[in-house]
Coordinates of C-alpha atoms in Angstrom, one line a residue:
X657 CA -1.2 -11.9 30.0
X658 CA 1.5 -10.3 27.3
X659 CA 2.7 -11.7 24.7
X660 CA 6.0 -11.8 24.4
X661 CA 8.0 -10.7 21.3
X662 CA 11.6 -11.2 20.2
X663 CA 14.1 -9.6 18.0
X664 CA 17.6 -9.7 17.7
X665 CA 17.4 -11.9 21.0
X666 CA 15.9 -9.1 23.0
X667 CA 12.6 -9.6 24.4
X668 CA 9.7 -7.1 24.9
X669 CA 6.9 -7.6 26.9
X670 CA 3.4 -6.3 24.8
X671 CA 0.3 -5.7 25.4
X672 CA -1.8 -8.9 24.2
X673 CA -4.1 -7.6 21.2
X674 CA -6.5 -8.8 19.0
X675 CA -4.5 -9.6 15.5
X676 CA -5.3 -6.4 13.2
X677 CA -4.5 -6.1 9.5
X678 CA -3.5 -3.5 8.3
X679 CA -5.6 -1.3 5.8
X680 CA -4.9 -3.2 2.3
X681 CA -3.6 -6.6 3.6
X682 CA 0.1 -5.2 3.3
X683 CA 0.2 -5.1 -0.1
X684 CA 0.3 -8.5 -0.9
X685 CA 1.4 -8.2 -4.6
X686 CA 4.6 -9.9 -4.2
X687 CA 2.3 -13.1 -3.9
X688 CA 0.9 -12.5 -7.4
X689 CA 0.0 -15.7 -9.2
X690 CA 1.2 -15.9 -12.8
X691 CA -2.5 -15.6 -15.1
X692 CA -1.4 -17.1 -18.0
X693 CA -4.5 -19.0 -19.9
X694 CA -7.1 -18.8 -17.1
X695 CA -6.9 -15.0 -18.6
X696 CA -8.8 -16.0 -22.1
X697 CA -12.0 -16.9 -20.3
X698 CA -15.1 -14.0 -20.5
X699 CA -18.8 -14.5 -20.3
X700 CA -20.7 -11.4 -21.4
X701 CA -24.0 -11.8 -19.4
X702 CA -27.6 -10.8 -21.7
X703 CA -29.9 -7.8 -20.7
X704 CA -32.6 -9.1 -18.5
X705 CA -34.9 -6.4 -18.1
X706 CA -35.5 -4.0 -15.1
X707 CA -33.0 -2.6 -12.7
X708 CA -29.1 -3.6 -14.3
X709 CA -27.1 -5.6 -11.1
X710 CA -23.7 -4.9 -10.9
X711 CA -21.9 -7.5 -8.5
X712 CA -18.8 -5.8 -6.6
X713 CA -16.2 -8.0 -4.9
X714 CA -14.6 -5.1 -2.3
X715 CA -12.1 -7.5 -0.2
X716 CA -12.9 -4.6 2.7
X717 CA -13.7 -5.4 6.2
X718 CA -14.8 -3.5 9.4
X719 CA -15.1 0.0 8.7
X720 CA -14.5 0.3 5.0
X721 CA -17.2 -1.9 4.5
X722 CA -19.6 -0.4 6.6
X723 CA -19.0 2.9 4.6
X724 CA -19.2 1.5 1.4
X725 CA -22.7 -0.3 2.4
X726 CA -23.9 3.5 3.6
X727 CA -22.3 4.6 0.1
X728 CA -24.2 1.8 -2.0
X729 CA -27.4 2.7 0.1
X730 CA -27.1 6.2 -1.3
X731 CA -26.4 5.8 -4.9
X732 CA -29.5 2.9 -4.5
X733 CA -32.1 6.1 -3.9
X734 CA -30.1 8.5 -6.3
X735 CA -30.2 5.5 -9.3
X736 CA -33.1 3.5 -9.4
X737 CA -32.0 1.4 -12.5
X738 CA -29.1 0.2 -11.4
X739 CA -28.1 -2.2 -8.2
X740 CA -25.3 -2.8 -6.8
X741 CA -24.5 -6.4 -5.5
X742 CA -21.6 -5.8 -3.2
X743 CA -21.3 -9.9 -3.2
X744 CA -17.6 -11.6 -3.7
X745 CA -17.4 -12.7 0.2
X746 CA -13.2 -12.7 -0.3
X747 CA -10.9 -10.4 1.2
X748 CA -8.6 -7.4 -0.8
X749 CA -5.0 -10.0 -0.2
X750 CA -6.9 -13.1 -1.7
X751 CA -8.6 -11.4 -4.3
X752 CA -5.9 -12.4 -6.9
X753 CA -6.5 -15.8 -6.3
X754 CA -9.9 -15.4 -6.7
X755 CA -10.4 -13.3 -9.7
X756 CA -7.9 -16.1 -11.6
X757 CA -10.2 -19.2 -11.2
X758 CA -13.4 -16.9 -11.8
X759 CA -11.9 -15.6 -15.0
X760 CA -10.6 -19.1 -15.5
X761 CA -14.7 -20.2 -15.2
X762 CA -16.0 -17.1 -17.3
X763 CA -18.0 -16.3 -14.3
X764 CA -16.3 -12.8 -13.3
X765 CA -18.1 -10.1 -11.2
X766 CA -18.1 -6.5 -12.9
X767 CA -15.9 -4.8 -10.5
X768 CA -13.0 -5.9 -8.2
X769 CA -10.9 -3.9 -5.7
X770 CA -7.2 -5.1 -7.4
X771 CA -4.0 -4.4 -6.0
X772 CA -1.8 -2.1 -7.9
X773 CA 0.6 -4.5 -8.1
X774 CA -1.5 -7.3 -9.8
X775 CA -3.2 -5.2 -11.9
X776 CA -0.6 -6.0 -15.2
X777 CA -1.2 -9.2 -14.5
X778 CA -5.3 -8.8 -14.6
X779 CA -5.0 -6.3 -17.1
X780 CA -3.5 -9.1 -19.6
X781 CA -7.2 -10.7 -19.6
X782 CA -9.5 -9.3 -22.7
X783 CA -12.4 -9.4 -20.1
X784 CA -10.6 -6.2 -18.2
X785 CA -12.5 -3.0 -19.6
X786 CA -10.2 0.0 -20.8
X787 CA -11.6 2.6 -18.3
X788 CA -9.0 5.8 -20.2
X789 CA -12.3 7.8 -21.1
X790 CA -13.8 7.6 -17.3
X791 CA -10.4 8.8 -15.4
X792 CA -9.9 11.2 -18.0
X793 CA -13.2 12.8 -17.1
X794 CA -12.9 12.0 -13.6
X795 CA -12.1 14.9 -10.6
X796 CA -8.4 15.0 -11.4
X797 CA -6.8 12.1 -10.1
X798 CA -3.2 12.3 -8.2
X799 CA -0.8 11.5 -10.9
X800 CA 0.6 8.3 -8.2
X801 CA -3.0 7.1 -8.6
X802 CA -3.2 7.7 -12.2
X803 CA -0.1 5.6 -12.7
X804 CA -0.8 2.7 -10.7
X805 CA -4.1 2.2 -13.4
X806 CA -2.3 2.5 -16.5
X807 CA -0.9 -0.6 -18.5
X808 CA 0.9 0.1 -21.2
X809 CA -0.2 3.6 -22.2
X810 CA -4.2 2.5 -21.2
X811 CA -5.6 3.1 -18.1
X812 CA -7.2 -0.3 -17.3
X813 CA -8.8 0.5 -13.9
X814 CA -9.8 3.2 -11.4
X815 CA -8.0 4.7 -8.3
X816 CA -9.6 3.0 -5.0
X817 CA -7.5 3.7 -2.6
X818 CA -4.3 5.9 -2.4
X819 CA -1.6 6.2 0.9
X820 CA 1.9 7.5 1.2
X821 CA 4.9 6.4 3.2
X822 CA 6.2 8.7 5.9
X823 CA 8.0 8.2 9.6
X824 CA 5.9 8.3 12.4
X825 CA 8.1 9.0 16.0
X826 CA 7.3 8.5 19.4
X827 CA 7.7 12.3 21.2
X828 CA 8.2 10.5 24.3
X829 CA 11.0 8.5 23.9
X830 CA 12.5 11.2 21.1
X831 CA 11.7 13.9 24.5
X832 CA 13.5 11.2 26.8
X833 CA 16.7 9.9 24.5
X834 CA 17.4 14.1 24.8
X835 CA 16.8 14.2 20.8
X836 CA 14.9 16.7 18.8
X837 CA 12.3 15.5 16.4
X838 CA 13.4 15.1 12.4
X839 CA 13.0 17.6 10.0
X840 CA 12.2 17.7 6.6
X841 CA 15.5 17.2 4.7
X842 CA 17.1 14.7 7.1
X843 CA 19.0 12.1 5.7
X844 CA 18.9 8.1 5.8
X845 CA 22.4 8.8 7.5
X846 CA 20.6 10.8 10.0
X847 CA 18.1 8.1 10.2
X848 CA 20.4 5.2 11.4
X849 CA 22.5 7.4 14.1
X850 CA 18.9 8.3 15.2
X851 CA 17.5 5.0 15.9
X852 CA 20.8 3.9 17.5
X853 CA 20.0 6.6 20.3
X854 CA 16.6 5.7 20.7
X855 CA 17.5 2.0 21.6
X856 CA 17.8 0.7 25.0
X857 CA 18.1 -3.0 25.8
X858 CA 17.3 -2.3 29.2
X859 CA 13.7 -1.2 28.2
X860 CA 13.8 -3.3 25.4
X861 CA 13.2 -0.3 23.5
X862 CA 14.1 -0.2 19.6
X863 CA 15.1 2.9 17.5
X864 CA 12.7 1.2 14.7
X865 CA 11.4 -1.8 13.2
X866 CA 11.0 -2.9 9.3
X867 CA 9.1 -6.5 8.2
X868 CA 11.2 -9.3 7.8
X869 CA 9.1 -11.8 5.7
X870 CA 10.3 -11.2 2.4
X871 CA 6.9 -10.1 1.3
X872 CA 5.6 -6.9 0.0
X873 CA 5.2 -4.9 3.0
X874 CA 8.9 -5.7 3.3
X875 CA 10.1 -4.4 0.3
X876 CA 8.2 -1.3 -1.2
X877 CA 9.9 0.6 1.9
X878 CA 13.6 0.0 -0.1
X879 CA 12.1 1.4 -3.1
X880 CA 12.0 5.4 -2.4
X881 CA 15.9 4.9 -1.7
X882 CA 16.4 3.3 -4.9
X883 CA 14.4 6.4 -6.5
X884 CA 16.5 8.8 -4.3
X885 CA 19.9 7.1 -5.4
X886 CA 18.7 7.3 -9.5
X887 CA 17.9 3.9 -10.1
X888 CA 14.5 2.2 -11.2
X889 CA 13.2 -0.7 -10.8
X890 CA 12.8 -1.7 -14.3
X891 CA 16.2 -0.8 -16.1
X892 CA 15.7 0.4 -19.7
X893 CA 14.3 -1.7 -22.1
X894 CA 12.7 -3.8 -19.7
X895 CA 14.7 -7.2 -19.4
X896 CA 16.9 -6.4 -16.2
X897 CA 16.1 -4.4 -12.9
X898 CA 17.5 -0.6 -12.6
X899 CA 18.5 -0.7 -9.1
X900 CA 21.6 -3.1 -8.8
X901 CA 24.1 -0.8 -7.7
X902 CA 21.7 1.5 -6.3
X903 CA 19.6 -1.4 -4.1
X904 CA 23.4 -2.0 -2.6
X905 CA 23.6 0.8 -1.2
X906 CA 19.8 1.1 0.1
X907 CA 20.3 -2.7 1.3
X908 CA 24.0 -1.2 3.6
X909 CA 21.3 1.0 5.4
X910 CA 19.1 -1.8 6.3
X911 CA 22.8 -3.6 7.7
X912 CA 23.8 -0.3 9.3
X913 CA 20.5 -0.4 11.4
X914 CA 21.0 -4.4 12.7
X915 CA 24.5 -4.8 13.3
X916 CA 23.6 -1.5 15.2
X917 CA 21.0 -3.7 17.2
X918 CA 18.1 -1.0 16.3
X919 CA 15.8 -2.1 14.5
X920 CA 12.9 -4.6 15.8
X921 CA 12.4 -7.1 12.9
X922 CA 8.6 -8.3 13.2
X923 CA 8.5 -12.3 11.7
X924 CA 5.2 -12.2 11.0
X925 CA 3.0 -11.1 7.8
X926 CA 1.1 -8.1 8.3
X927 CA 3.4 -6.7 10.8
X928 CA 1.3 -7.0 13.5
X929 CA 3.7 -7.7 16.1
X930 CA 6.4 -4.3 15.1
X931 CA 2.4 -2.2 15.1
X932 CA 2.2 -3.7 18.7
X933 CA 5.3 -2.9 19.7
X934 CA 5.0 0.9 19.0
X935 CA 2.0 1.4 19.9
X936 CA 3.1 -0.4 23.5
X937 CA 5.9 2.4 23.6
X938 CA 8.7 0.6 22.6
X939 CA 9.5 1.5 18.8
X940 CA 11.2 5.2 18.5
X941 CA 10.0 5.9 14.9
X942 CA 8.5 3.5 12.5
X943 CA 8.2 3.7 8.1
X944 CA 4.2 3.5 7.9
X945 CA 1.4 5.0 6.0
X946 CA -2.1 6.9 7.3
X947 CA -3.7 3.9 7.8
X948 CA -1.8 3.3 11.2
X949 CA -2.5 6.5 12.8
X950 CA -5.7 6.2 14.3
X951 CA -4.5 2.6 16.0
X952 CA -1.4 5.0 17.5
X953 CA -4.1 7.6 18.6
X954 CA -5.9 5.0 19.9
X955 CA -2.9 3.2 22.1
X956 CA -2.5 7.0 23.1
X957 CA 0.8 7.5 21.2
X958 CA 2.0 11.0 21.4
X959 CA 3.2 10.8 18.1
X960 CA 4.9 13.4 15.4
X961 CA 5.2 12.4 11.4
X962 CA 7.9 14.0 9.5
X963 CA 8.5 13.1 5.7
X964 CA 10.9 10.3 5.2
X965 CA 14.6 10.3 4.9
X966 CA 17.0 10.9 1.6
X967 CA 20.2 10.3 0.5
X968 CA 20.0 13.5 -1.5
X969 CA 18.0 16.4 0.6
X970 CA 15.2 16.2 -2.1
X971 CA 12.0 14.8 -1.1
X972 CA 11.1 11.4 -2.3
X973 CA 8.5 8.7 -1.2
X974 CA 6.3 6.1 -2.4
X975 CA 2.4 5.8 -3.3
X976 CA 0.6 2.4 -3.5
X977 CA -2.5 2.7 -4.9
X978 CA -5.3 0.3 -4.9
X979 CA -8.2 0.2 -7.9
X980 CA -11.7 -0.8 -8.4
X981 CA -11.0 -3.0 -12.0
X982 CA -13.8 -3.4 -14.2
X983 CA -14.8 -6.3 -16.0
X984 CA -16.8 -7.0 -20.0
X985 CA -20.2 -8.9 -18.5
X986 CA -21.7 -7.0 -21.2
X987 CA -23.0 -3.5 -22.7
X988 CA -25.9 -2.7 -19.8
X989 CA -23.4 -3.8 -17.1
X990 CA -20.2 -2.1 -18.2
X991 CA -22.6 0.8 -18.3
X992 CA -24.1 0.8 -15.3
X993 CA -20.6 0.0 -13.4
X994 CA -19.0 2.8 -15.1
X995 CA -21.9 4.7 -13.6
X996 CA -21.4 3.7 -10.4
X997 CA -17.2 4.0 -10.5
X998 CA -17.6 7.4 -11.5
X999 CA -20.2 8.8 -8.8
X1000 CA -18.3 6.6 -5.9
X1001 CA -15.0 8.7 -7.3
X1002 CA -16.6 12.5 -7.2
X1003 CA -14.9 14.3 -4.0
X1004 CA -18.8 14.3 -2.1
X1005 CA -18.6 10.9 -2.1
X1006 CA -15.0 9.9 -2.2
X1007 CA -14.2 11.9 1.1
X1008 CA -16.7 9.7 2.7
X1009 CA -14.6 6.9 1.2
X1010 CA -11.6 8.2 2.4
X1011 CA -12.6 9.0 5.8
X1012 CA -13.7 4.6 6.3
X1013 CA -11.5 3.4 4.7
X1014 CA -8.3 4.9 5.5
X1015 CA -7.4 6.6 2.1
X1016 CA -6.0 10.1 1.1
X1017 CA -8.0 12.1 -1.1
X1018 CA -8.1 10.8 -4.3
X1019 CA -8.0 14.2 -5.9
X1020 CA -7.2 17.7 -4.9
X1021 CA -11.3 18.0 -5.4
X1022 CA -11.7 16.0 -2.2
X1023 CA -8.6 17.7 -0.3
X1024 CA -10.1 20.9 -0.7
X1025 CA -13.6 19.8 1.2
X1026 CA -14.2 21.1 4.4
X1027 CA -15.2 17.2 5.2
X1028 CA -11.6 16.4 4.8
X1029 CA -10.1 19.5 6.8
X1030 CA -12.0 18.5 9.4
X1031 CA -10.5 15.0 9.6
X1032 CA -6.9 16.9 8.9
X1033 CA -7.7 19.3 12.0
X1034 CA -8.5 16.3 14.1
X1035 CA -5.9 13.8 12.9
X1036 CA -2.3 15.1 13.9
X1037 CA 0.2 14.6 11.2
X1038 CA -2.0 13.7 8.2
X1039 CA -1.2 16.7 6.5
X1040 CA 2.7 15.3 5.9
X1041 CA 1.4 12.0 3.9
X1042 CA -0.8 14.1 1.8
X1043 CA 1.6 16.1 1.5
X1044 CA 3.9 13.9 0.4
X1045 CA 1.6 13.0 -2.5
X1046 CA 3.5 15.4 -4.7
X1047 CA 6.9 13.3 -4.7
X1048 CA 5.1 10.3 -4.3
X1049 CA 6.2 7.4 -6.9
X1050 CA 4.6 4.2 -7.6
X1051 CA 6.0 0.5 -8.6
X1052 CA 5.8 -0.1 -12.1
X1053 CA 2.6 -1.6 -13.3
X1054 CA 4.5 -4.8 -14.8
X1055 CA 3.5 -8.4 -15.1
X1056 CA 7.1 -9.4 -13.7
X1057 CA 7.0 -7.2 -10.7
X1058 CA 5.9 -9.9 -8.2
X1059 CA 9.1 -11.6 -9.1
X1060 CA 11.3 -8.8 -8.9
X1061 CA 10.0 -8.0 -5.6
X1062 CA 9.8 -11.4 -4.2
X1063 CA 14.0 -11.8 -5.3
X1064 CA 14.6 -8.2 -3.4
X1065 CA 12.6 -9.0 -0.5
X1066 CA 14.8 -12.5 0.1
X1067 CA 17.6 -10.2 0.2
X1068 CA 16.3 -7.9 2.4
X1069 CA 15.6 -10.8 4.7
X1070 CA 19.0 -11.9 4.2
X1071 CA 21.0 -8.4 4.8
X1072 CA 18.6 -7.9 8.1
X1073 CA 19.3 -11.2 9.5
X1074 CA 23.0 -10.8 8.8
X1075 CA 22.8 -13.8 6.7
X1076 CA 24.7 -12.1 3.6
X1077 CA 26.3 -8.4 2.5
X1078 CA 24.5 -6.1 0.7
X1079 CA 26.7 -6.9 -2.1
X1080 CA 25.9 -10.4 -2.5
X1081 CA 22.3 -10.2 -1.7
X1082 CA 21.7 -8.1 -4.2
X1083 CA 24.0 -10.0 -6.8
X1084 CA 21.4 -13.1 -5.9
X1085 CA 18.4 -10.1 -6.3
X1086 CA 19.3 -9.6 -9.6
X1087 CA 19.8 -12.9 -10.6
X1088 CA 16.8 -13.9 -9.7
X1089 CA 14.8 -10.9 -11.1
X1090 CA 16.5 -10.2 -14.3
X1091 CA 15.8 -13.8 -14.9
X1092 CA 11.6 -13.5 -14.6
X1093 CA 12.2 -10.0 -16.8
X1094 CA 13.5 -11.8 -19.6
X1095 CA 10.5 -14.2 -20.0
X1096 CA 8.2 -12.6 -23.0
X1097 CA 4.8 -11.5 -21.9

């Protein structure tokens, strides 16, 4: 039987699936928990003798977990003193939770796959280990993923995972609608006129689709606009946002698009529902990163991906990185996790990585393998998000950014739903943030 889905009172009929999240959980750092005292806790554990255990907590399912057992399996026969413990039993989007009570206890593991966007707020514990040496002598990191690990001038974790943003179009309903497919250099104005032509109420078909639950996945979409336009974030000096006239204009976009009837807005977290939607043939062209393309190859999508849209011609786009943060449970086991973080990051391995788990390359080292050509070759359109690497920006690595986030995805919610202008929503955005960056950390 299909389920049904509605938006904007229209209803599609979809195929029923099985719910899938995405790659990282949607990039749940707008839901980051404030640390504040449970930070002080450490427990440095005693060398014991014999092989050194270092206990991971990954937070990855399915494939990436069955990769990073084969990976663990080969550093095992390569390092006989050291084993890894890939324990933790808590997924990537509750591992913020978790890491708080167990530094709260003192009873941390030595490595944890962190969000990018709660790593300020783990970084603020002394048990976090300054890793600047190990990514310095690393393979050459992107400089996206080398942002996302640095706090303050010290890089406080290692690059896990790294993605892009990009638009990925339908070529059938782009062939049938009469319309040729983007090119680089289109515009956001471009953008909206497009999806307009691609939307049919009769077939309940939209020209695109963006979240609308306020959360993460939600938001970090607006943010390459806001770079486009000149604005920031984080204004200067760091107690109000840099995007209020800027995230104005983004946000009248966003309006454009609904009053227009053309965008499908998917209720649910993890946008599982707009996912189903396109991949049913029903969604023109849809803001995702790589992670989503083999479910489109899958649904047997003929799809195209072309760079996202500007206000000013030049390319722009965002990165959100992931990391693998390491924790003080003493000398042998900060050594042997370095150990391990460093091996698991060389391009041999990390293209394995890459390939399960849904990552770009970390560094040009690994794009260069013939491993990873060979996924390029077979995976239509991946090119364009590595690609895109070299524009790529990343949020700012700052204790308050949940809350900024949380304030603009409200009025992104709001502007989509027609419930307020992009002026007032974002007069309420920056309320609402400037008020949590004000608060001294």
């Amino acid at each position: 039987m299909p389920t049904i889905i509605r938006s904007n009172d229209d209803v599609i009929p979809v195929p029923r699936q099985d719910p899938l999240m995405d790659r990282r959980g949607f990039l749940r750092g707008a839901g980051g928990l404030a640390l504040g005292a449970a930070l002080a806790g450490c427990g440095p554990a005693k060398a014991t003798g014999g092989p050194v255990t270092v206990e991971i907590w990954h937070g990855q399912t399915d494939t990436g977990k069955k990769v990073l057992d084969a990976l663990v399996a080969d550093f095992h026969r390569t390092h006989p003193g050291i084993r890894i413990d890939l324990g933790g039993g808590v997924l990537a989007d509750a591992m913020l939770q978790k890491i708080t009570a167990a530094l709260a206890s003192g009873s941390f593991p030595d490595i944890a796959y962190v969000f990018g966007s709660d790593l300020a707020s783990v970084a603020r514990s002394p048990s976090v280990v300054d890793v600047t040496d190990l990514v310095d002598a690393g393979p050459g990191f992107w400089a996206p993923a080398r942002e996302a690990v640095t706090v303050n001038g010290r890089v406080r974790a290692v690059p896990a995972l790294l993605d892009s943003l990009a638009v990925v179009c339908n070529k059938a309903l782009f062939a049938g609608a009469g319309l040729p497919l983007p090119a680089a250099g289109w515009t956001w104005a471009d953008f909206v006129a497009t999806a307009r032509k691609l939307t049919d109420p009769g077939s309940g078909t939209f020209g695109t689709a963006w979240p609308a639950t306020g959360d993460e996945d939600t938001v970090w979409r607006l943010w390459p606009m806001v770079w486009d336009l000149g604005g920031d974030v984080i204004g200067a000096g760091g107690r109000g946002i840099g995007f209020a006239g800027q995230g104005v204009r983004a946000l009248e976009v966003l309006r454009d698009l609904a009053a227009a009837h053309a965008v499908y807005l998917d209720p649910k977290t993890g946008s599982e529902q707009m996912y189903q939607a396109f991949e049913a043939g029903h969604i023109g062209m849809v803001p995702t990163g790589p992670w989503q393309l083999p479910d489109i190859a899958d649904a047997g999508i003929d799809y195209a991906v072309v760079p996202l849209p500007t206000f000013s011609g030049r390319p722009v786009t965002i990165s959100g990185p992931d990391t693998w943060t390491l924790f003080d449970n003493g000398e042998e086991r900060v050594a042997a996790a370095r150990t391990f973080l460093s091996w698991l990051a060389d391009p041999a391995q990390d293209v394995r990585w890459d390939d399960g788990a849904g990552s770009l390359p970390l560094s040009r080292g690994t794009q260069q393998l013939p491993a990873w050509q060979e996924k390029t070759a077979e995976t239509p359109g991946l090119p364009v998000f590595v690609d895109a690497l070299e524009n790529a920006r990343v949020r700012p690595v700052h204790p308050a950014y949940p809350q900024v986030s949380a304030a603009l995805g409200t009025a992104v919610v709001a502007v989509l739903l027609g419930r307020a202008t992009p002026a007032d929503a974002m007069r309420d955005c920056a309320a609402a943030a400037n008020a949590a960056l004000i608060i001294p950390r």
